[in-house]
Coordinates of C-alpha atoms in Angstrom, one line a residue:
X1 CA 17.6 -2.7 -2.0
X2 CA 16.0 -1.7 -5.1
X3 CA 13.9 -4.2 -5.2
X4 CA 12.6 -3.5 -2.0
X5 CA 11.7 0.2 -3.0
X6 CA 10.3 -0.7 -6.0
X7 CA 7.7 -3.4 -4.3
X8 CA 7.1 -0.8 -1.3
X9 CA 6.3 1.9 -4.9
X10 CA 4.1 -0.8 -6.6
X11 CA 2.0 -1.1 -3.5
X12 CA 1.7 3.2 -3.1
X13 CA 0.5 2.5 -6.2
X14 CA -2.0 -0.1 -5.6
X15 CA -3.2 2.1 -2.1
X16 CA -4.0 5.2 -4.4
X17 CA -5.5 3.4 -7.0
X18 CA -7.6 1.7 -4.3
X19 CA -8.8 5.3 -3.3
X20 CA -9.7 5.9 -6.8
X21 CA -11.6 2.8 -7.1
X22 CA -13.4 3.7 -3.9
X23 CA -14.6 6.8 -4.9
X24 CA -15.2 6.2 -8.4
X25 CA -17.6 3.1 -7.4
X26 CA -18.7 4.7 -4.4
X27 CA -17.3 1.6 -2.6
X28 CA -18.7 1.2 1.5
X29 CA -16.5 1.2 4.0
X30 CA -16.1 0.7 7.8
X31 CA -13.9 2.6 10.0
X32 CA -11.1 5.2 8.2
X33 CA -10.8 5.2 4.6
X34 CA -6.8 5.5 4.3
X35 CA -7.2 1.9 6.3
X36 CA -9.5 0.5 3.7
X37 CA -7.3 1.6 1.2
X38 CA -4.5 -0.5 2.7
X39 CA -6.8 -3.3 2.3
X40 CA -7.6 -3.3 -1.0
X41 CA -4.2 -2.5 -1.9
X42 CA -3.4 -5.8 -0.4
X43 CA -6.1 -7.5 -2.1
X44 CA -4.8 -5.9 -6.0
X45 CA -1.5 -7.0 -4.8
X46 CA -2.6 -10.5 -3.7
X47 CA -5.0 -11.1 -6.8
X48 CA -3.5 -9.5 -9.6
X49 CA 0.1 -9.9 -9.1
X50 CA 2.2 -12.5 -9.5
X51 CA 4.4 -11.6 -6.6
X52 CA 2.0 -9.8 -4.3
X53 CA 2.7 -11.9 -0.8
X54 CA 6.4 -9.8 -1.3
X55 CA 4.9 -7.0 -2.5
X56 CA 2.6 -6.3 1.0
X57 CA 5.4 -8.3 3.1
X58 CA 7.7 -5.2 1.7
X59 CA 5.6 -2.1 2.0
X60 CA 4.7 -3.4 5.4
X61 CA 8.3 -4.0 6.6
X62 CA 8.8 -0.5 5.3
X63 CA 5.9 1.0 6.9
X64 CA 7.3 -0.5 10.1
X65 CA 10.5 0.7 9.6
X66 CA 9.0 4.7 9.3
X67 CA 7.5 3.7 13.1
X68 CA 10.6 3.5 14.4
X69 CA 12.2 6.4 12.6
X70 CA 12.1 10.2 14.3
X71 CA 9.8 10.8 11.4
X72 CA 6.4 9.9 11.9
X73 CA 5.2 10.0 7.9
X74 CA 6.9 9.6 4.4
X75 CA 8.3 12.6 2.5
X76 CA 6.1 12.9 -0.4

């Protein structure tokens, strides 16, 4: 289970740095920014880690499993 958390915290990582790097390098984008920001995370993830297919496959189980959940968002 740890695991689990700490791949779903690595990729909250990735998706904020992605935000940074959007802004910093005033990056285009199509459509909403919070979903671009999920793609580049995916892409850091992908690229620069060496277990980044399990990293996205874990933040997007958890993200699924907040969908089903009474609570529509994370507790920040």
């Amino acid at each position: 289970m740890f695991d689990f958390v700490l791949k779903a915290e690595i990729w909250s990582f990735y998706h904020e740095l992605a935000h940074a790097l959007i802004d910093a390098y005033r990056l285009p984008i199509v459509g909403k920014e919070e979903e671009a920001a999920d793609d580049l995370a995916v892409v850091i993830a992908l690229e620069y880690t060496e277990n980044g297919y399990k990293i996205a496959m874990d933040s997007a189980e958890l993200w699924d499993l907040f969908s089903k959940s009474d609570k529509k968002e994370p507790e920040e």
